[in-house]
Tab-separated table of C-alpha atoms and ligand atoms in Angstrom:
chain	number	residue	atom	x	y	z
A	1	UNK	CA	-9.448	11.544	-17.512
A	2	UNK	CA	-5.890	12.698	-17.516
A	3	UNK	CA	-3.701	12.237	-20.490
A	4	UNK	CA	-0.504	11.955	-18.408
A	5	UNK	CA	1.358	8.720	-18.824
A	6	UNK	CA	0.633	6.055	-16.159
A	7	UNK	CA	3.303	5.687	-13.509
A	8	UNK	CA	1.567	2.749	-11.987
A	9	UNK	CA	-1.109	0.454	-13.505
A	10	UNK	CA	-3.224	-2.068	-11.821
A	11	UNK	CA	-4.959	-4.614	-14.025
A	12	UNK	CA	-7.813	-6.929	-12.814
A	13	UNK	CA	-6.443	-7.161	-9.326
A	14	UNK	CA	-8.296	-9.368	-6.832
A	15	UNK	CA	-7.478	-10.311	-3.263
A	16	UNK	CA	-9.263	-12.490	-0.724
A	17	UNK	CA	-7.701	-12.777	2.718
A	18	UNK	CA	-7.272	-16.297	4.011
A	19	UNK	CA	-10.328	-17.314	5.896
A	20	UNK	CA	-12.531	-14.635	4.356
A	21	UNK	CA	-15.308	-15.359	1.907
A	22	UNK	CA	-15.556	-11.887	0.372
A	23	UNK	CA	-13.034	-10.276	-1.850
A	24	UNK	CA	-11.218	-7.352	-0.142
A	25	UNK	CA	-10.377	-6.118	-3.672
A	26	UNK	CA	-12.518	-7.256	-6.591
A	27	UNK	CA	-11.123	-7.171	-10.191
A	28	UNK	CA	-9.842	-3.666	-9.789
A	29	UNK	CA	-8.085	-1.868	-12.636
A	30	UNK	CA	-6.678	1.700	-12.488
A	31	UNK	CA	-3.965	3.910	-13.814
A	32	UNK	CA	-2.089	6.371	-11.604
A	33	UNK	CA	-0.873	9.213	-13.815
A	34	UNK	CA	2.651	10.442	-13.497
A	35	UNK	CA	3.197	13.443	-11.292
A	36	UNK	CA	-0.348	13.454	-9.848
A	37	UNK	CA	-2.081	12.807	-6.538
A	38	UNK	CA	-4.318	9.750	-7.016
A	39	UNK	CA	-6.721	9.110	-4.155
A	40	UNK	CA	-8.514	5.981	-3.050
A	41	UNK	CA	-11.551	7.172	-1.113
A	42	UNK	CA	-14.287	5.087	0.500
A	43	UNK	CA	-15.818	3.804	3.742
A	44	UNK	CA	-14.032	1.667	6.220
A	45	UNK	CA	-13.312	-1.849	4.968
A	46	UNK	CA	-13.856	-1.030	1.222
A	47	UNK	CA	-10.332	-2.222	0.280
A	48	UNK	CA	-8.249	1.003	0.165
A	49	UNK	CA	-5.326	-0.098	2.275
A	50	UNK	CA	-5.290	-3.584	0.794
A	51	UNK	CA	-5.025	-1.957	-2.689
A	52	UNK	CA	-2.163	0.300	-1.492
A	53	UNK	CA	-0.362	-2.482	0.209
A	54	UNK	CA	-0.405	-4.559	-2.966
A	55	UNK	CA	1.245	-1.611	-4.814
A	56	UNK	CA	3.818	-1.486	-2.036
A	57	UNK	CA	4.370	-5.285	-2.078
A	58	UNK	CA	3.194	-5.834	1.441
A	59	UNK	CA	0.352	-7.980	0.245
A	60	UNK	CA	0.196	-10.285	-2.765
A	61	UNK	CA	-2.904	-10.181	-5.064
A	62	UNK	CA	-4.512	-13.531	-5.970
A	63	UNK	CA	-5.166	-12.416	-9.446
A	64	UNK	CA	-4.082	-9.613	-11.741
A	65	UNK	CA	-0.968	-7.573	-12.769
A	66	UNK	CA	0.749	-4.440	-11.483
A	67	UNK	CA	3.086	-2.358	-13.640
A	68	UNK	CA	5.420	0.511	-12.754
A	69	UNK	CA	6.082	2.489	-16.010
A	70	UNK	CA	4.817	-0.521	-18.026
A	71	UNK	CA	7.417	-2.754	-16.308
A	72	UNK	CA	5.709	-5.768	-14.624
A	73	UNK	CA	6.018	-5.667	-10.819
A	74	UNK	CA	3.346	-8.309	-10.221
A	75	UNK	CA	2.050	-10.923	-12.674
A	76	UNK	CA	0.035	-13.424	-10.764
A	77	UNK	CA	-0.178	-15.888	-13.732
A	78	UNK	CA	3.572	-15.970	-14.105
A	79	UNK	CA	4.345	-15.960	-10.275
A	80	UNK	CA	6.081	-12.669	-10.466
A	81	UNK	CA	6.005	-10.525	-7.322
A	82	UNK	CA	8.822	-8.114	-6.715
A	83	UNK	CA	9.600	-7.580	-3.018
A	84	UNK	CA	8.898	-4.072	-1.550
A	85	UNK	CA	12.635	-3.068	-1.392
A	86	UNK	CA	12.919	-3.577	-5.123
A	87	UNK	CA	9.966	-1.369	-6.006
A	88	UNK	CA	11.424	2.064	-5.287
A	89	UNK	CA	8.532	3.320	-3.232
A	90	UNK	CA	8.150	5.674	-0.243
A	91	UNK	CA	5.543	5.061	2.354
A	92	UNK	CA	3.820	6.900	5.173
A	93	UNK	CA	1.185	5.327	7.307
A	94	UNK	CA	-1.276	6.503	10.000
A	95	UNK	CA	1.086	5.519	12.851
A	96	UNK	CA	4.222	7.631	12.587
A	97	UNK	CA	6.533	4.565	12.578
A	98	UNK	CA	9.695	6.559	13.020
A	99	UNK	CA	12.299	4.780	15.209
A	100	UNK	CA	12.378	6.186	18.708
A	101	UNK	CA	15.923	5.221	19.440
A	102	UNK	CA	17.265	7.280	16.616
A	103	UNK	CA	17.820	10.943	15.927
A	104	UNK	CA	15.948	12.784	13.129
A	105	UNK	CA	19.016	12.436	10.850
A	106	UNK	CA	19.310	8.717	11.544
A	107	UNK	CA	15.640	8.151	10.893
A	108	UNK	CA	15.609	10.102	7.610
A	109	UNK	CA	18.958	8.738	6.446
A	110	UNK	CA	18.054	5.057	7.180
A	111	UNK	CA	16.807	4.089	3.675
A	112	UNK	CA	20.053	5.544	2.161
A	113	UNK	CA	22.172	3.591	4.613
A	114	UNK	CA	20.426	0.446	3.648
A	115	UNK	CA	21.411	1.277	0.088
A	116	UNK	CA	25.098	1.852	1.159
A	117	UNK	CA	25.120	5.439	0.073
A	118	UNK	CA	28.310	7.210	1.228
A	119	UNK	CA	27.779	9.018	4.558
A	120	UNK	CA	28.794	12.439	3.237
A	121	UNK	CA	26.121	12.159	0.547
A	122	UNK	CA	23.568	10.933	3.170
A	123	UNK	CA	24.167	14.072	5.303
A	124	UNK	CA	23.656	16.270	2.248
A	125	UNK	CA	20.483	14.621	1.201
A	126	UNK	CA	19.050	14.472	4.686
A	127	UNK	CA	19.564	18.179	5.011
A	128	UNK	CA	17.824	18.742	1.703
A	129	UNK	CA	14.708	16.769	2.449
A	130	UNK	CA	14.445	18.199	5.992
A	131	UNK	CA	14.335	21.654	4.423
A	132	UNK	CA	11.572	20.378	2.063
A	133	UNK	CA	9.389	19.314	4.903
A	134	UNK	CA	10.081	22.477	6.976
A	135	UNK	CA	12.397	20.765	9.507
A	136	UNK	CA	15.835	22.186	8.498
A	137	UNK	CA	18.516	22.061	11.057
A	138	UNK	CA	16.694	19.453	13.302
A	139	UNK	CA	19.133	16.616	12.456
A	140	UNK	CA	20.335	15.971	15.954
A	141	UNK	CA	17.010	15.973	17.693
A	142	UNK	CA	16.116	12.579	19.275
A	143	UNK	CA	12.918	11.228	17.652
A	144	UNK	CA	10.855	11.053	20.906
A	145	UNK	CA	11.296	14.834	21.472
A	146	UNK	CA	9.118	15.661	18.466
A	147	UNK	CA	5.554	16.618	18.295
A	148	UNK	CA	2.999	14.399	16.382
A	149	UNK	CA	3.096	16.767	13.384
A	150	UNK	CA	6.892	16.863	13.394
A	151	UNK	CA	7.025	13.151	13.555
A	152	UNK	CA	4.814	12.851	10.612
A	153	UNK	CA	6.993	15.325	8.730
A	154	UNK	CA	10.007	13.110	9.511
A	155	UNK	CA	8.161	10.071	8.247
A	156	UNK	CA	7.426	11.995	4.993
A	157	UNK	CA	11.068	13.095	4.743
A	158	UNK	CA	12.215	9.471	5.140
A	159	UNK	CA	9.717	8.365	2.522
A	160	UNK	CA	10.998	10.810	-0.128
A	161	UNK	CA	14.723	10.579	0.723
A	162	UNK	CA	15.400	7.995	-1.947
A	163	UNK	CA	13.428	9.890	-4.621
A	164	UNK	CA	10.938	7.096	-4.981
A	165	UNK	CA	8.938	6.331	-8.054
A	166	UNK	CA	5.780	6.662	-6.101
A	167	UNK	CA	4.820	7.903	-2.721
A	168	UNK	CA	2.176	5.850	-0.856
A	169	UNK	CA	0.275	7.599	1.872
A	170	UNK	CA	-2.265	5.654	3.944
A	171	UNK	CA	-4.351	7.921	6.101
A	172	UNK	CA	-1.171	9.851	7.019
A	173	UNK	CA	-2.880	12.661	8.895
A	174	UNK	CA	-5.485	10.874	10.873
A	175	UNK	CA	-3.550	10.861	14.130
A	176	UNK	CA	-3.158	14.564	13.932
A	177	UNK	CA	-5.580	17.141	15.404
A	178	UNK	CA	-7.916	18.992	13.013
A	179	UNK	CA	-5.742	22.206	12.616
A	180	UNK	CA	-2.537	20.286	12.021
A	181	UNK	CA	-4.283	17.972	9.620
A	182	UNK	CA	-5.352	20.933	7.477
A	183	UNK	CA	-1.830	22.344	7.499
A	184	UNK	CA	-0.224	19.021	6.578
A	185	UNK	CA	-2.734	18.607	3.741
A	186	UNK	CA	-1.619	21.902	2.281
A	187	UNK	CA	2.079	20.978	2.814
A	188	UNK	CA	1.724	17.658	1.117
A	189	UNK	CA	0.089	19.363	-1.831
A	190	UNK	CA	2.842	21.903	-2.127
A	191	UNK	CA	5.633	19.343	-1.795
A	192	UNK	CA	3.986	17.148	-4.367
A	193	UNK	CA	3.920	20.069	-6.796
A	194	UNK	CA	7.564	21.012	-6.035
A	195	UNK	CA	8.857	17.559	-6.474
A	196	UNK	CA	6.457	16.628	-9.217
A	197	UNK	CA	6.180	13.138	-7.546
A	198	UNK	CA	3.393	10.649	-8.116
A	199	UNK	CA	1.363	9.930	-4.997
A	200	UNK	CA	-1.169	7.245	-4.120
A	201	UNK	CA	-3.186	8.563	-1.257
A	202	UNK	CA	-5.613	6.668	0.879
A	203	UNK	CA	-8.303	8.307	2.972
A	204	UNK	CA	-11.919	7.919	4.151
A	205	UNK	CA	-12.238	11.712	4.523
A	206	UNK	CA	-13.978	13.248	1.621
A	207	UNK	CA	-12.651	16.747	2.257
A	208	UNK	CA	-9.207	15.469	2.409
A	209	UNK	CA	-9.724	13.700	-0.862
A	210	UNK	CA	-11.454	16.535	-2.658
A	211	UNK	CA	-8.881	19.123	-1.706
A	212	UNK	CA	-5.748	17.102	-2.360
A	213	UNK	CA	-6.435	14.955	-5.395
A	214	UNK	CA	-5.943	15.234	-9.134
A	215	UNK	CA	-7.924	11.975	-9.476
A	216	UNK	CA	-10.165	10.200	-7.023
A	217	UNK	CA	-11.352	6.594	-7.216
A	218	UNK	CA	-14.263	6.149	-4.876
A	219	UNK	CA	-14.443	2.557	-3.734
A	220	UNK	CA	-17.046	0.285	-2.238
A	221	UNK	CA	-16.681	-3.405	-1.463
A	222	UNK	CA	-13.449	-3.771	-3.277
A	223	UNK	CA	-14.596	-2.068	-6.481
A	224	UNK	CA	-14.451	1.400	-7.963
A	225	UNK	CA	-17.738	3.108	-8.091
A	226	UNK	CA	-16.591	6.215	-9.887
A	227	UNK	CA	-13.204	7.650	-10.867
A	228	UNK	CA	-12.572	11.232	-11.893
A	229	UNK	CA	-11.508	14.689	-10.741
A	230	UNK	CA	-12.812	16.015	-7.424
A	231	UNK	CA	-15.223	18.322	-9.357
A	232	UNK	CA	-16.367	15.478	-11.550
A	233	UNK	CA	-17.338	13.343	-8.520
A	234	UNK	CA	-18.991	16.215	-6.746
A	235	UNK	CA	-20.805	17.707	-9.651
A	236	UNK	CA	-21.709	14.563	-11.466
A	237	UNK	CA	-22.049	11.564	-9.253
A	238	UNK	CA	-22.924	8.488	-11.234
A	239	UNK	CA	-25.068	6.893	-8.599
A	240	UNK	CA	-26.594	7.294	-5.125
A	241	UNK	CA	-23.620	5.933	-3.363
A	242	UNK	CA	-21.234	8.463	-4.819
A	243	UNK	CA	-23.720	11.295	-4.406
A	244	UNK	CA	-24.134	10.594	-0.718
A	245	UNK	CA	-20.516	9.814	0.080
A	246	UNK	CA	-19.051	12.905	-1.584
A	247	UNK	CA	-20.709	15.920	-0.016
A	248	UNK	CA	-24.199	16.364	1.136
A	249	UNK	CA	-27.316	16.236	-0.977
A	250	UNK	CA	-30.867	17.371	-0.111
A	251	UNK	CA	-33.681	15.357	-1.618
A	252	UNK	CA	-36.976	16.928	-2.630
A	253	UNK	CA	-39.867	15.096	-4.060
A	254	UNK	CA	-40.804	16.409	-7.471
A	255	UNK	CA	-42.440	15.611	-10.819
A	256	UNK	CA	-40.837	15.512	-14.261
A	257	UNK	CA	-42.262	18.275	-16.578
A	258	UNK	CA	-40.139	17.511	-19.588
A	259	UNK	CA	-36.877	15.827	-20.596
A	260	UNK	CA	-34.464	17.445	-23.037
A	261	UNK	CA	-30.912	17.195	-24.058
A	262	UNK	CA	-29.669	19.372	-21.277
A	263	UNK	CA	-31.637	17.425	-18.583
A	264	UNK	CA	-35.033	17.077	-17.000
A	265	UNK	CA	-37.273	20.038	-15.892
A	266	UNK	CA	-38.545	19.125	-12.409
A	267	UNK	CA	-41.354	20.821	-10.496
A	268	UNK	CA	-40.928	20.579	-6.795
A	269	UNK	CA	-43.924	19.123	-5.001
A	270	UNK	CA	-45.771	21.790	-3.018
A	271	UNK	CA	-44.255	24.650	-5.030
A	272	UNK	CA	-45.634	24.515	-8.571
A	273	UNK	CA	-43.676	27.670	-9.683
A	274	UNK	CA	-40.423	26.093	-8.586
A	275	UNK	CA	-39.211	24.303	-11.724
A	276	UNK	CA	-35.505	23.605	-12.019
A	277	UNK	CA	-33.288	21.743	-14.362
A	278	UNK	CA	-31.499	18.498	-13.341
A	279	UNK	CA	-29.242	15.824	-14.728
A	280	UNK	CA	-31.284	12.678	-15.111
A	281	UNK	CA	-29.844	9.452	-13.619
A	282	UNK	CA	-32.428	7.184	-15.154
A	283	UNK	CA	-32.511	6.797	-19.020
A	284	UNK	CA	-36.213	5.840	-18.773
A	285	UNK	CA	-37.209	9.098	-16.938
A	286	UNK	CA	-40.047	11.055	-18.794
A	287	UNK	CA	-42.708	13.639	-18.241
A	288	UNK	CA	-45.061	12.803	-15.434
A	289	UNK	CA	-42.675	10.608	-13.422
A	290	UNK	CA	-42.346	11.231	-9.689
A	291	UNK	CA	-38.687	11.555	-8.783
A	292	UNK	CA	-36.272	12.847	-6.221
A	293	UNK	CA	-34.586	16.069	-6.987
A	294	UNK	CA	-31.091	16.127	-5.554
A	295	UNK	CA	-29.853	19.559	-4.459
A	296	UNK	CA	-26.462	20.486	-2.956
A	297	UNK	CA	-27.140	22.611	0.201
A	298	UNK	CA	-24.890	25.408	-1.171
A	299	UNK	CA	-27.257	25.661	-4.190
A	300	UNK	CA	-29.994	26.960	-1.958
A	301	UNK	CA	-30.310	30.398	-0.461
A	302	UNK	CA	-32.494	30.944	2.639
A	303	UNK	CA	-34.522	34.109	2.323
A	304	UNK	CA	-37.120	35.781	4.613
A	305	UNK	CA	-40.554	35.008	3.315
A	306	UNK	CA	-42.483	38.152	2.365
A	307	UNK	CA	-45.898	36.849	1.291
A	308	UNK	CA	-48.032	33.818	1.135
A	309	UNK	CA	-46.854	32.062	-1.935
A	310	UNK	CA	-43.272	31.980	-2.987
A	311	UNK	CA	-42.124	33.463	-6.284
A	312	UNK	CA	-40.920	31.315	-9.091
A	313	UNK	CA	-37.874	29.179	-8.356
A	314	UNK	CA	-38.580	29.120	-4.582
A	315	UNK	CA	-40.002	26.789	-2.133
A	316	UNK	CA	-41.587	27.897	1.207
A	317	UNK	CA	-40.802	26.522	4.598
A	318	UNK	CA	-40.468	27.205	8.265
A	319	UNK	CA	-37.421	27.210	10.534
A	320	UNK	CA	-37.776	24.172	12.894
A	321	UNK	CA	-34.520	24.846	14.690
A	322	UNK	CA	-31.672	27.175	14.223
A	323	UNK	CA	-28.233	26.051	15.603
A	324	UNK	CA	-25.551	28.716	15.906
A	325	UNK	CA	-22.274	27.149	14.799
A	326	UNK	CA	-19.942	30.192	14.931
A	327	UNK	CA	-19.101	30.968	11.354
A	328	UNK	CA	-22.551	29.954	10.182
A	329	UNK	CA	-25.883	28.758	11.353
A	330	UNK	CA	-27.385	25.327	10.810
A	331	UNK	CA	-31.118	25.477	10.042
A	332	UNK	CA	-33.470	22.639	10.131
A	333	UNK	CA	-36.284	23.629	7.875
A	334	UNK	CA	-39.759	22.119	7.481
A	335	UNK	CA	-40.567	22.350	3.883
A	336	UNK	CA	-44.168	22.347	2.601
A	337	UNK	CA	-45.086	18.913	1.340
A	338	UNK	CA	-41.558	17.738	1.848
A	339	UNK	CA	-39.467	16.275	4.602
A	340	UNK	CA	-37.246	18.356	6.853
A	341	UNK	CA	-33.925	19.536	5.436
A	342	UNK	CA	-30.875	20.785	7.130
A	343	UNK	CA	-29.026	23.580	5.531
A	344	UNK	CA	-26.471	26.241	6.418
A	345	UNK	CA	-27.213	30.014	6.427
A	346	UNK	CA	-24.881	32.899	7.013
A	347	UNK	CA	-24.648	34.368	10.534
A	348	UNK	CA	-25.332	37.898	9.362
A	349	UNK	CA	-28.979	37.444	8.616
A	350	UNK	CA	-30.234	35.025	11.226
A	351	UNK	CA	-33.693	33.543	11.308
A	352	UNK	CA	-35.420	32.600	14.513
A	353	UNK	CA	-37.111	29.315	15.232
A	354	UNK	CA	-40.510	29.218	13.610
A	355	UNK	CA	-39.710	31.936	11.078
A	356	UNK	CA	-41.301	31.509	7.605
A	357	UNK	CA	-38.594	31.362	4.975
A	358	UNK	CA	-38.257	30.914	1.239
A	359	UNK	CA	-35.696	28.628	-0.175
A	360	UNK	CA	-34.295	29.833	-3.465
A	361	UNK	CA	-32.952	26.987	-5.593
A	362	UNK	CA	-30.405	27.620	-8.348
A	363	UNK	CA	-32.232	27.253	-11.677
A	364	UNK	CA	-30.004	24.336	-12.832
A	365	UNK	CA	-27.186	22.033	-11.953
A	366	UNK	CA	-29.230	19.674	-9.868
A	367	UNK	CA	-29.743	15.902	-10.243
A	368	UNK	CA	-32.845	13.835	-10.639
A	369	UNK	CA	-33.111	10.264	-9.299
A	370	UNK	CA	-35.708	7.621	-9.522
A	371	UNK	CA	-37.650	6.970	-6.377
A	372	UNK	CA	-35.840	4.439	-4.330
A	373	UNK	CA	-37.734	2.565	-1.535
A	374	UNK	CA	-34.998	2.900	0.998
A	375	UNK	CA	-34.761	6.715	0.526
A	376	UNK	CA	-38.459	6.978	0.311
A	377	UNK	CA	-38.565	6.189	4.035
A	378	UNK	CA	-36.139	8.843	5.087
A	379	UNK	CA	-35.564	11.261	2.285
A	380	UNK	CA	-34.895	14.919	2.916
A	381	UNK	CA	-31.299	14.753	3.854
A	382	UNK	CA	-29.670	12.045	1.913
A	383	UNK	CA	-26.625	12.082	4.252
A	384	UNK	CA	-28.726	10.569	6.962
A	385	UNK	CA	-29.676	7.704	4.630
A	386	UNK	CA	-25.958	7.265	3.812
A	387	UNK	CA	-24.902	7.178	7.496
A	388	UNK	CA	-27.658	4.642	8.193
A	389	UNK	CA	-26.456	2.531	5.368
A	390	UNK	CA	-22.648	2.470	5.646
A	391	UNK	CA	-21.474	1.619	9.196
A	392	UNK	CA	-18.106	2.647	10.251
A	393	UNK	CA	-17.756	5.644	8.066
B	401	ATP	N1	-4.883	-8.882	7.351
B	401	ATP	C1	-6.140	-9.137	7.091
B	401	ATP	N2	-6.703	-10.295	7.271
B	401	ATP	C2	-8.034	-10.588	6.933
B	401	ATP	N3	-8.905	-9.648	6.549
B	401	ATP	C3	-8.396	-8.372	6.374
B	401	ATP	C4	-7.035	-8.065	6.576
B	401	ATP	N4	-6.803	-6.800	6.293
B	401	ATP	C5	-7.987	-6.315	5.903
B	401	ATP	N5	-8.949	-7.260	5.864
B	401	ATP	C6	-10.355	-7.104	5.432
B	401	ATP	O1	-10.270	-6.776	4.046
B	401	ATP	C7	-11.305	-5.793	3.795
B	401	ATP	C8	-10.646	-4.518	3.182
B	401	ATP	O2	-9.833	-4.002	4.284
B	401	ATP	P1	-8.900	-2.728	4.039
B	401	ATP	O3	-8.006	-2.614	5.240
B	401	ATP	O4	-8.308	-2.707	2.783
B	401	ATP	O5	-10.022	-1.591	4.100
B	401	ATP	P2	-9.851	0.006	4.118
B	401	ATP	O6	-10.595	0.531	2.987
B	401	ATP	O7	-8.441	0.390	4.182
B	401	ATP	O8	-10.570	0.464	5.490
B	401	ATP	P3	-10.188	1.589	6.649
B	401	ATP	O9	-10.756	2.821	6.069
B	401	ATP	O10	-10.978	1.082	7.829
B	401	ATP	O11	-8.680	1.498	6.762
B	401	ATP	C9	-12.054	-5.571	5.039
B	401	ATP	O12	-13.212	-6.332	4.991
B	401	ATP	C10	-11.134	-6.069	6.071
B	401	ATP	O13	-11.789	-6.572	7.207
B	402	MG	MG1	-7.227	1.354	5.626
């Protein structure tokens, strides 16, 4: 966790929409550190936007408190709820929401005009922020004559023109095409560093979250499942939901050989010489237990088999299908005594359909999970289980 001071704190926030029985946000507490990008990540309907909108003042929580720099903005038990315009926030949403009847300068300067800032100062400040978002000199351009990416930059410029305490971004790139999305991702990161502004970012896209965030809170059903750095969530997921939502995990059946302070030694079924070390996710796990070994696909190398039984640390299999994807090849591999897994290989050493291969696992850094009946049905590629379980992702 970060030691930076909290710019925004939520304490025990709950929200039920009228007519609904389930809590959109359920007793949620979090601290958004000053000068960082804090991301709410999670599947559709998990309560990300509702949380962001309560920080903005566009929704009122039923219970709980929100503080900006320790100053209460919302205290439900005292009926305090500051309106959005008194919160000093900047917002960008999925829809560009820039005004089509205005020029770029009028759009970006609008929040300053509302605050009765003198027009000479508005002109100065508009030029400044346009330069920051790479749109210098575009003041006179009518808003409809901008591309999607440019419109989103203008929305961003308008959101930061007042130097807000916190910038709220709700899926700001999802209307852009893939290339532009990547570019905007980098630009927001650079802009955030330059301005050292605090950002609350909402996305359901794990790549966007991993690459942009200082902290991620992964949500499900209105609650936080895990909070931490991108690396923390990826390398040490606390439960199956986090493991399968953030990145891909291949599941192998195995047996615990021993459990020590640095983790469990697991022998992969069908490959007795393949024993690797894994973090245990069950305090009761001990020698002899049947478990799932969770392996990130990038922790496996696909090698040509050159004999009958694989050397230590390797599992043998056969290429079921090889799909050429351009920069890499996706292999579907039938693994001895395991379910089929899908994994990427490099395009320089292709294997044909049916080729015998050895899968070389890293010796450590894996995870061990108790057998779970749902996964027992379809293990192999945990991502498939995840997709079956979380609709609308
Ligand atoms: N205005 C509303 N009235 C009633 N229910 C709502 C309203 N807005 C959201 N909900 C419900 O509250 C829950 C949380 O919604 P929210 O919009 O916060 O999800 P989200 O995580 O932002 O999802 P998405 O990724 O699809 O944007 C969902 O079950 C949703 O159907
Ligand atoms: Mg949303």
